[in-house]
Amino acid sequence: MPDLALDLRYLKYAIVVAEQGSFRRAADILNLSQSTVSRRIQILERTLGVPLFERSRIGARPTLAGERFIREAAVSAGQLRQTVNKMALIKRGDAGELKIGLMASLASGFLSELLRTYHRHFPHVDVKLEEATAQANAASVLNGRLDAAFIPGDPRLPGCQTRYLWSERIFVALPERHLLASSRNITLQDVRGEVFLVTADAAGPEIEDYLVRHLSGPGFRPKILIQRVGRENLMHMVAKGFGITLTSYSTLGAVYPGVSFLPIGDGAEIVGSSVVWSTINQNPALKRLLDLAAFLASRPQQPSGPALIGLE
């Protein structure tokens, strides 16, 4: 005999009998024989050790113990049914939890559209975002703390898969009163003597490395000040004249008063980004996200260019 605590059918039979006041009418509704319904109610009563119904020629009505059991069983059955249904949603990837690491701004761009579209299609998945450096996000994917991470470049991690998704132009953020603010575009050499502000976390270390590689020369190293603030306060510092910084196209979706954004070069200076995830991650919600990301990435994108600059 199946475990009655896990078999909702026996509870359902008792509930229907109580609602109908008759084994015969309950059997008709359940599309079973009356003897089958009666036998299974008897099994339930023997298991519980108390009679659930008073039988008579005109029907059946719950005993006092039966009323309490059926009332509480109906609530428990409903909760169990909800749990079973939720587990089915989780198995399909329509519910659950998804932990994502990122560096890029969500103000606009590919990642912004991806997460907005994902949430619209799967509102019952709890998405948890963590902004950190590429190295920290990669480590969290490797140890299973994150389901996936969106990282600049084309990272290759042991036991992981990587999928290139999108590219963005690189911009210089400088005070709107800066002498170069009215230019259409500039080169890094135009601003090599400026003070560069970068954050200690998120994309900061990658931007610092990029500046050092592209601006350092014999007897010269760019002046870079590390700031332990977020992207918003860093832009406010730029607006107040503390220095300039580098950012990508996605940041332009937010409004930062007093800051001008100028593209570097003629559009060839772009940064590519990929999603990386562990090959042993079985989270169905992750598969939904990856499928959607692949679909969005398959569409024509702007900007495009021959040179991908990975800030890893």
CSV table of C-alpha atoms in Angstrom, one decimal:
chain,number,residue,atom,x,y,z
A,1,MET,CA,0.0,0.0,0.0
A,2,PRO,CA,1.4,3.5,-0.8
A,3,ASP,CA,2.4,5.8,2.0
A,4,LEU,CA,-0.9,7.7,2.8
A,5,ALA,CA,1.0,10.7,3.9
A,6,LEU,CA,2.3,11.1,0.4
A,7,ASP,CA,-0.8,9.9,-1.6
A,8,LEU,CA,-3.2,12.7,-2.1
A,9,ARG,CA,-5.8,10.4,-3.6
A,10,TYR,CA,-6.9,9.0,-0.3
A,11,LEU,CA,-7.3,12.5,1.1
A,12,LYS,CA,-9.2,13.6,-2.0
A,13,TYR,CA,-11.6,10.6,-1.7
A,14,ALA,CA,-12.4,11.6,1.9
A,15,ILE,CA,-12.9,15.2,1.0
A,16,VAL,CA,-15.3,14.4,-1.9
A,17,VAL,CA,-17.3,12.0,0.3
A,18,ALA,CA,-17.7,14.7,2.9
A,19,GLU,CA,-18.7,17.3,0.3
A,20,GLN,CA,-21.3,15.0,-1.3
A,21,GLY,CA,-22.5,13.2,1.8
A,22,SER,CA,-22.6,10.0,-0.1
A,23,PHE,CA,-20.1,7.3,-1.2
A,24,ARG,CA,-22.2,6.7,-4.3
A,25,ARG,CA,-22.2,10.3,-5.5
A,26,ALA,CA,-18.5,10.6,-4.6
A,27,ALA,CA,-17.8,7.6,-6.7
A,28,ASP,CA,-19.6,9.0,-9.7
A,29,ILE,CA,-17.6,12.3,-9.4
A,30,LEU,CA,-14.3,10.4,-9.1
A,31,ASN,CA,-15.3,8.0,-11.9
A,32,LEU,CA,-14.6,5.0,-9.6
A,33,SER,CA,-16.8,2.2,-8.3
A,34,GLN,CA,-18.5,2.8,-5.0
A,35,SER,CA,-16.8,-0.2,-3.5
A,36,THR,CA,-13.3,1.2,-4.5
A,37,VAL,CA,-14.1,4.5,-2.8
A,38,SER,CA,-15.5,2.8,0.3
A,39,ARG,CA,-12.5,0.4,0.5
A,40,ARG,CA,-9.9,3.2,0.3
A,41,ILE,CA,-11.7,5.2,3.0
A,42,GLN,CA,-11.7,2.2,5.2
A,43,ILE,CA,-7.9,1.9,4.6
A,44,LEU,CA,-7.5,5.5,5.6
A,45,GLU,CA,-9.6,5.0,8.7
A,46,ARG,CA,-7.6,1.9,9.8
A,47,THR,CA,-4.4,3.8,9.3
A,48,LEU,CA,-5.6,6.8,11.4
A,49,GLY,CA,-7.2,4.6,14.0
A,50,VAL,CA,-10.5,6.5,14.0
A,51,PRO,CA,-13.7,6.4,12.0
A,52,LEU,CA,-14.1,9.3,9.6
A,53,PHE,CA,-17.7,8.8,8.6
A,54,GLU,CA,-21.0,7.7,10.1
A,55,ARG,CA,-22.6,5.4,7.4
A,56,SER,CA,-26.3,5.1,7.0
A,57,ARG,CA,-28.8,4.1,4.3
A,58,ILE,CA,-29.2,7.7,3.3
A,59,GLY,CA,-25.6,8.5,3.0
A,60,ALA,CA,-22.5,9.3,5.0
A,61,ARG,CA,-21.5,12.2,7.2
A,62,PRO,CA,-18.2,13.0,8.9
A,63,THR,CA,-17.7,12.2,12.6
A,64,LEU,CA,-16.3,14.9,14.8
A,65,ALA,CA,-12.8,13.4,14.3
A,66,GLY,CA,-13.6,13.1,10.6
A,67,GLU,CA,-14.6,16.8,10.3
A,68,ARG,CA,-11.4,18.0,11.9
A,69,PHE,CA,-9.2,15.6,9.9
A,70,ILE,CA,-10.9,16.5,6.6
A,71,ARG,CA,-10.7,20.2,7.3
A,72,GLU,CA,-7.0,20.1,8.1
A,73,ALA,CA,-6.3,17.6,5.4
A,74,ALA,CA,-7.9,19.9,2.8
A,75,VAL,CA,-5.6,22.7,3.8
A,76,SER,CA,-2.6,20.4,3.9
A,77,ALA,CA,-3.5,18.9,0.5
A,78,GLY,CA,-3.8,22.3,-1.0
A,79,GLN,CA,-0.4,23.4,0.3
A,80,LEU,CA,1.1,20.1,-0.9
A,81,ARG,CA,-0.5,20.6,-4.3
A,82,GLN,CA,0.9,24.1,-4.4
A,83,THR,CA,4.4,22.8,-3.5
A,84,VAL,CA,4.2,20.1,-6.1
A,85,ASN,CA,3.1,22.6,-8.8
A,86,LYS,CA,5.9,25.0,-7.7
A,87,MET,CA,8.4,22.1,-8.0
A,88,ALA,CA,7.1,21.5,-11.5
A,89,LEU,CA,7.7,25.1,-12.4
A,90,ILE,CA,11.2,25.0,-11.0
A,91,LYS,CA,11.9,21.8,-13.0
A,92,ARG,CA,10.9,23.6,-16.2
A,93,GLY,CA,12.9,26.7,-15.3
A,94,ASP,CA,9.7,28.9,-14.8
A,95,ALA,CA,10.4,29.5,-11.1
A,96,GLY,CA,13.3,29.2,-8.7
A,97,GLU,CA,16.4,31.3,-8.2
A,98,LEU,CA,19.1,32.6,-10.4
A,99,LYS,CA,22.4,34.2,-9.1
A,100,ILE,CA,24.2,36.3,-11.7
A,101,GLY,CA,27.5,38.2,-11.5
A,102,LEU,CA,28.1,41.2,-13.7
A,103,MET,CA,30.2,44.3,-14.2
A,104,ALA,CA,28.4,46.2,-16.9
A,105,SER,CA,25.8,48.9,-16.2
A,106,LEU,CA,22.1,48.0,-16.5
A,107,ALA,CA,21.2,51.5,-17.7
A,108,SER,CA,20.9,50.3,-21.3
A,109,GLY,CA,22.5,47.9,-23.8
A,110,PHE,CA,22.4,44.2,-24.3
A,111,LEU,CA,22.5,43.1,-20.7
A,112,SER,CA,19.8,45.5,-19.7
A,113,GLU,CA,17.5,44.2,-22.5
A,114,LEU,CA,18.4,40.6,-21.6
A,115,LEU,CA,17.5,40.8,-17.9
A,116,ARG,CA,14.4,42.9,-18.6
A,117,THR,CA,13.1,40.4,-21.2
A,118,TYR,CA,14.0,37.4,-19.0
A,119,HIS,CA,12.1,38.9,-16.0
A,120,ARG,CA,9.1,39.6,-18.2
A,121,HIS,CA,8.9,36.0,-19.4
A,122,PHE,CA,9.9,34.4,-16.1
A,123,PRO,CA,8.6,36.6,-13.3
A,124,HIS,CA,8.6,33.8,-10.8
A,125,VAL,CA,12.3,33.3,-10.9
A,126,ASP,CA,14.1,35.3,-8.2
A,127,VAL,CA,17.1,36.9,-9.9
A,128,LYS,CA,19.9,37.9,-7.6
A,129,LEU,CA,22.6,40.2,-9.0
A,130,GLU,CA,26.2,40.6,-7.7
A,131,GLU,CA,28.4,43.3,-9.1
A,132,ALA,CA,32.1,42.5,-8.7
A,133,THR,CA,35.4,42.3,-10.6
A,134,ALA,CA,35.8,39.8,-13.4
A,135,GLN,CA,38.1,37.7,-11.2
A,136,ALA,CA,35.7,37.6,-8.3
A,137,ASN,CA,32.8,36.7,-10.6
A,138,ALA,CA,34.8,34.0,-12.3
A,139,ALA,CA,35.8,32.5,-8.9
A,140,SER,CA,32.1,32.5,-7.8
A,141,VAL,CA,31.1,30.6,-10.9
A,142,LEU,CA,33.8,28.1,-10.3
A,143,ASN,CA,32.8,27.5,-6.7
A,144,GLY,CA,29.1,27.4,-7.5
A,145,ARG,CA,28.1,30.5,-5.6
A,146,LEU,CA,26.9,32.1,-8.9
A,147,ASP,CA,25.0,30.4,-11.7
A,148,ALA,CA,26.6,32.6,-14.4
A,149,ALA,CA,28.6,35.7,-14.8
A,150,PHE,CA,28.8,38.3,-17.6
A,151,ILE,CA,32.5,39.1,-18.1
A,152,PRO,CA,34.4,41.2,-20.6
A,153,GLY,CA,36.4,39.5,-23.2
A,154,ASP,CA,36.4,35.7,-23.9
A,155,PRO,CA,37.3,34.1,-20.5
A,156,ARG,CA,38.3,30.4,-20.5
A,157,LEU,CA,37.7,28.8,-17.1
A,158,PRO,CA,38.3,25.1,-16.3
A,159,GLY,CA,35.0,23.1,-16.2
A,160,CYS,CA,33.1,26.0,-17.7
A,161,GLN,CA,31.5,27.1,-20.9
A,162,THR,CA,31.7,30.5,-22.4
A,163,ARG,CA,29.5,32.2,-25.0
A,164,TYR,CA,30.3,35.5,-26.6
A,165,LEU,CA,27.3,37.8,-26.6
A,166,TRP,CA,27.8,41.5,-27.3
A,167,SER,CA,30.2,44.3,-27.8
A,168,GLU,CA,30.1,48.0,-26.8
A,169,ARG,CA,32.0,51.1,-27.8
A,170,ILE,CA,34.3,52.6,-25.2
A,171,PHE,CA,33.7,56.1,-24.1
A,172,VAL,CA,35.5,58.7,-22.1
A,173,ALA,CA,33.5,60.4,-19.4
A,174,LEU,CA,34.7,64.0,-18.6
A,175,PRO,CA,33.3,67.2,-17.1
A,176,GLU,CA,31.0,69.0,-19.5
A,177,ARG,CA,33.1,72.1,-19.0
A,178,HIS,CA,36.3,70.3,-20.1
A,179,LEU,CA,38.0,71.8,-23.2
A,180,LEU,CA,37.5,68.5,-25.1
A,181,ALA,CA,33.8,68.2,-24.2
A,182,SER,CA,32.6,69.6,-27.4
A,183,SER,CA,34.6,67.2,-29.6
A,184,ARG,CA,32.9,64.5,-31.6
A,185,ASN,CA,35.3,61.9,-30.5
A,186,ILE,CA,38.8,61.7,-29.0
A,187,THR,CA,41.7,59.3,-28.7
A,188,LEU,CA,43.3,58.1,-25.5
A,189,GLN,CA,46.4,60.1,-26.4
A,190,ASP,CA,44.3,63.3,-26.2
A,191,VAL,CA,43.7,62.6,-22.5
A,192,ARG,CA,46.8,60.7,-21.4
A,193,GLY,CA,47.8,63.5,-19.1
A,194,GLU,CA,44.5,63.6,-17.2
A,195,VAL,CA,43.7,62.1,-13.8
A,196,PHE,CA,41.8,58.9,-14.3
A,197,LEU,CA,39.3,57.8,-11.7
A,198,VAL,CA,38.4,54.1,-11.4
A,199,THR,CA,36.4,52.1,-8.9
A,200,ALA,CA,38.0,49.6,-6.6
A,201,ASP,CA,35.4,47.0,-7.6
A,202,ALA,CA,33.4,45.9,-10.6
A,203,ALA,CA,35.1,47.0,-13.8
A,204,GLY,CA,37.6,49.2,-12.0
A,205,PRO,CA,40.6,46.8,-12.1
A,206,GLU,CA,40.0,45.9,-15.7
A,207,ILE,CA,39.8,49.6,-16.7
A,208,GLU,CA,43.0,50.3,-14.8
A,209,ASP,CA,44.8,47.5,-16.6
A,210,TYR,CA,43.5,48.8,-19.9
A,211,LEU,CA,44.8,52.3,-19.3
A,212,VAL,CA,48.2,51.1,-18.2
A,213,ARG,CA,48.6,48.9,-21.2
A,214,HIS,CA,47.5,51.6,-23.7
A,215,LEU,CA,49.1,54.7,-22.2
A,216,SER,CA,52.3,53.7,-20.4
A,217,GLY,CA,55.5,54.4,-22.2
A,218,PRO,CA,59.2,55.1,-21.5
A,219,GLY,CA,59.2,57.4,-18.5
A,220,PHE,CA,55.4,57.8,-18.4
A,221,ARG,CA,52.6,56.1,-16.5
A,222,PRO,CA,49.0,57.4,-16.4
A,223,LYS,CA,47.8,58.8,-13.1
A,224,ILE,CA,45.1,56.6,-11.8
A,225,LEU,CA,43.2,57.2,-8.6
A,226,ILE,CA,41.3,54.2,-7.1
A,227,GLN,CA,37.9,55.3,-5.6
A,228,ARG,CA,35.9,53.0,-3.3
A,229,VAL,CA,32.6,54.2,-4.6
A,230,GLY,CA,30.0,52.9,-7.0
A,231,ARG,CA,29.5,54.0,-10.6
A,232,GLU,CA,27.0,56.8,-9.8
A,233,ASN,CA,29.3,58.6,-7.3
A,234,LEU,CA,32.3,58.1,-9.6
A,235,MET,CA,30.4,60.0,-12.3
A,236,HIS,CA,29.5,62.7,-9.8
A,237,MET,CA,33.2,63.0,-9.0
A,238,VAL,CA,33.9,63.4,-12.8
A,239,ALA,CA,31.2,66.1,-13.0
A,240,LYS,CA,32.9,68.0,-10.1
A,241,GLY,CA,36.3,67.9,-11.9
A,242,PHE,CA,38.2,65.4,-9.8
A,243,GLY,CA,39.2,63.5,-13.0
A,244,ILE,CA,37.9,61.6,-16.0
A,245,THR,CA,37.1,57.9,-16.4
A,246,LEU,CA,36.4,55.3,-19.1
A,247,THR,CA,33.1,53.6,-19.5
A,248,SER,CA,31.1,51.7,-22.1
A,249,TYR,CA,28.0,52.4,-24.1
A,250,SER,CA,25.6,50.8,-21.6
A,251,THR,CA,26.3,53.5,-19.1
A,252,LEU,CA,24.9,56.2,-21.4
A,253,GLY,CA,21.4,55.0,-20.6
A,254,ALA,CA,21.6,56.8,-17.3
A,255,VAL,CA,21.6,60.6,-16.8
A,256,TYR,CA,24.7,62.1,-15.1
A,257,PRO,CA,24.4,65.9,-14.8
A,258,GLY,CA,27.6,67.7,-15.6
A,259,VAL,CA,29.2,64.8,-17.4
A,260,SER,CA,29.9,64.5,-21.2
A,261,PHE,CA,30.5,61.1,-22.9
A,262,LEU,CA,32.8,61.0,-25.9
A,263,PRO,CA,33.5,57.9,-28.0
A,264,ILE,CA,37.1,56.9,-28.3
A,265,GLY,CA,38.4,56.8,-31.8
A,266,ASP,CA,36.4,56.0,-34.9
A,267,GLY,CA,34.4,53.0,-33.4
A,268,ALA,CA,37.1,50.4,-33.6
A,269,GLU,CA,37.7,50.6,-29.9
A,270,ILE,CA,35.1,48.3,-28.5
A,271,VAL,CA,34.9,45.9,-25.6
A,272,GLY,CA,33.3,42.4,-26.0
A,273,SER,CA,31.5,40.6,-23.3
A,274,SER,CA,30.6,36.9,-22.7
A,275,VAL,CA,28.6,34.8,-20.3
A,276,VAL,CA,30.4,32.0,-18.5
A,277,TRP,CA,28.8,29.2,-16.5
A,278,SER,CA,29.8,25.8,-15.0
A,279,THR,CA,29.2,22.7,-17.2
A,280,ILE,CA,27.8,20.9,-14.2
A,281,ASN,CA,25.3,23.5,-13.3
A,282,GLN,CA,21.8,21.9,-13.6
A,283,ASN,CA,19.7,25.0,-12.7
A,284,PRO,CA,16.8,24.9,-15.3
A,285,ALA,CA,16.4,28.7,-14.8
A,286,LEU,CA,20.0,29.1,-16.1
A,287,LYS,CA,19.2,27.2,-19.3
A,288,ARG,CA,16.2,29.6,-19.9
A,289,LEU,CA,18.5,32.6,-19.5
A,290,LEU,CA,21.2,31.1,-21.8
A,291,ASP,CA,18.7,30.3,-24.5
A,292,LEU,CA,17.3,33.8,-24.4
A,293,ALA,CA,20.8,35.3,-24.4
A,294,ALA,CA,21.7,33.2,-27.5
A,295,PHE,CA,18.5,34.4,-29.2
A,296,LEU,CA,19.1,38.0,-28.5
A,297,ALA,CA,22.8,37.8,-29.5
A,298,SER,CA,21.8,36.2,-32.9
A,299,ARG,CA,20.2,39.4,-34.0
A,300,PRO,CA,22.2,42.1,-35.8
A,301,GLN,CA,24.0,44.3,-33.3
A,302,GLN,CA,25.5,47.8,-33.3
A,303,PRO,CA,28.2,48.7,-32.9
A,304,SER,CA,30.3,46.0,-34.6
A,305,GLY,CA,34.0,46.1,-35.5
A,306,PRO,CA,37.0,44.0,-36.3
A,307,ALA,CA,38.8,44.7,-33.0
A,308,LEU,CA,37.5,43.3,-29.7
A,309,ILE,CA,39.3,44.7,-26.7
A,310,GLY,CA,38.9,42.3,-23.7
A,311,LEU,CA,39.5,44.2,-20.5
A,312,GLU,CA,40.3,41.0,-18.7
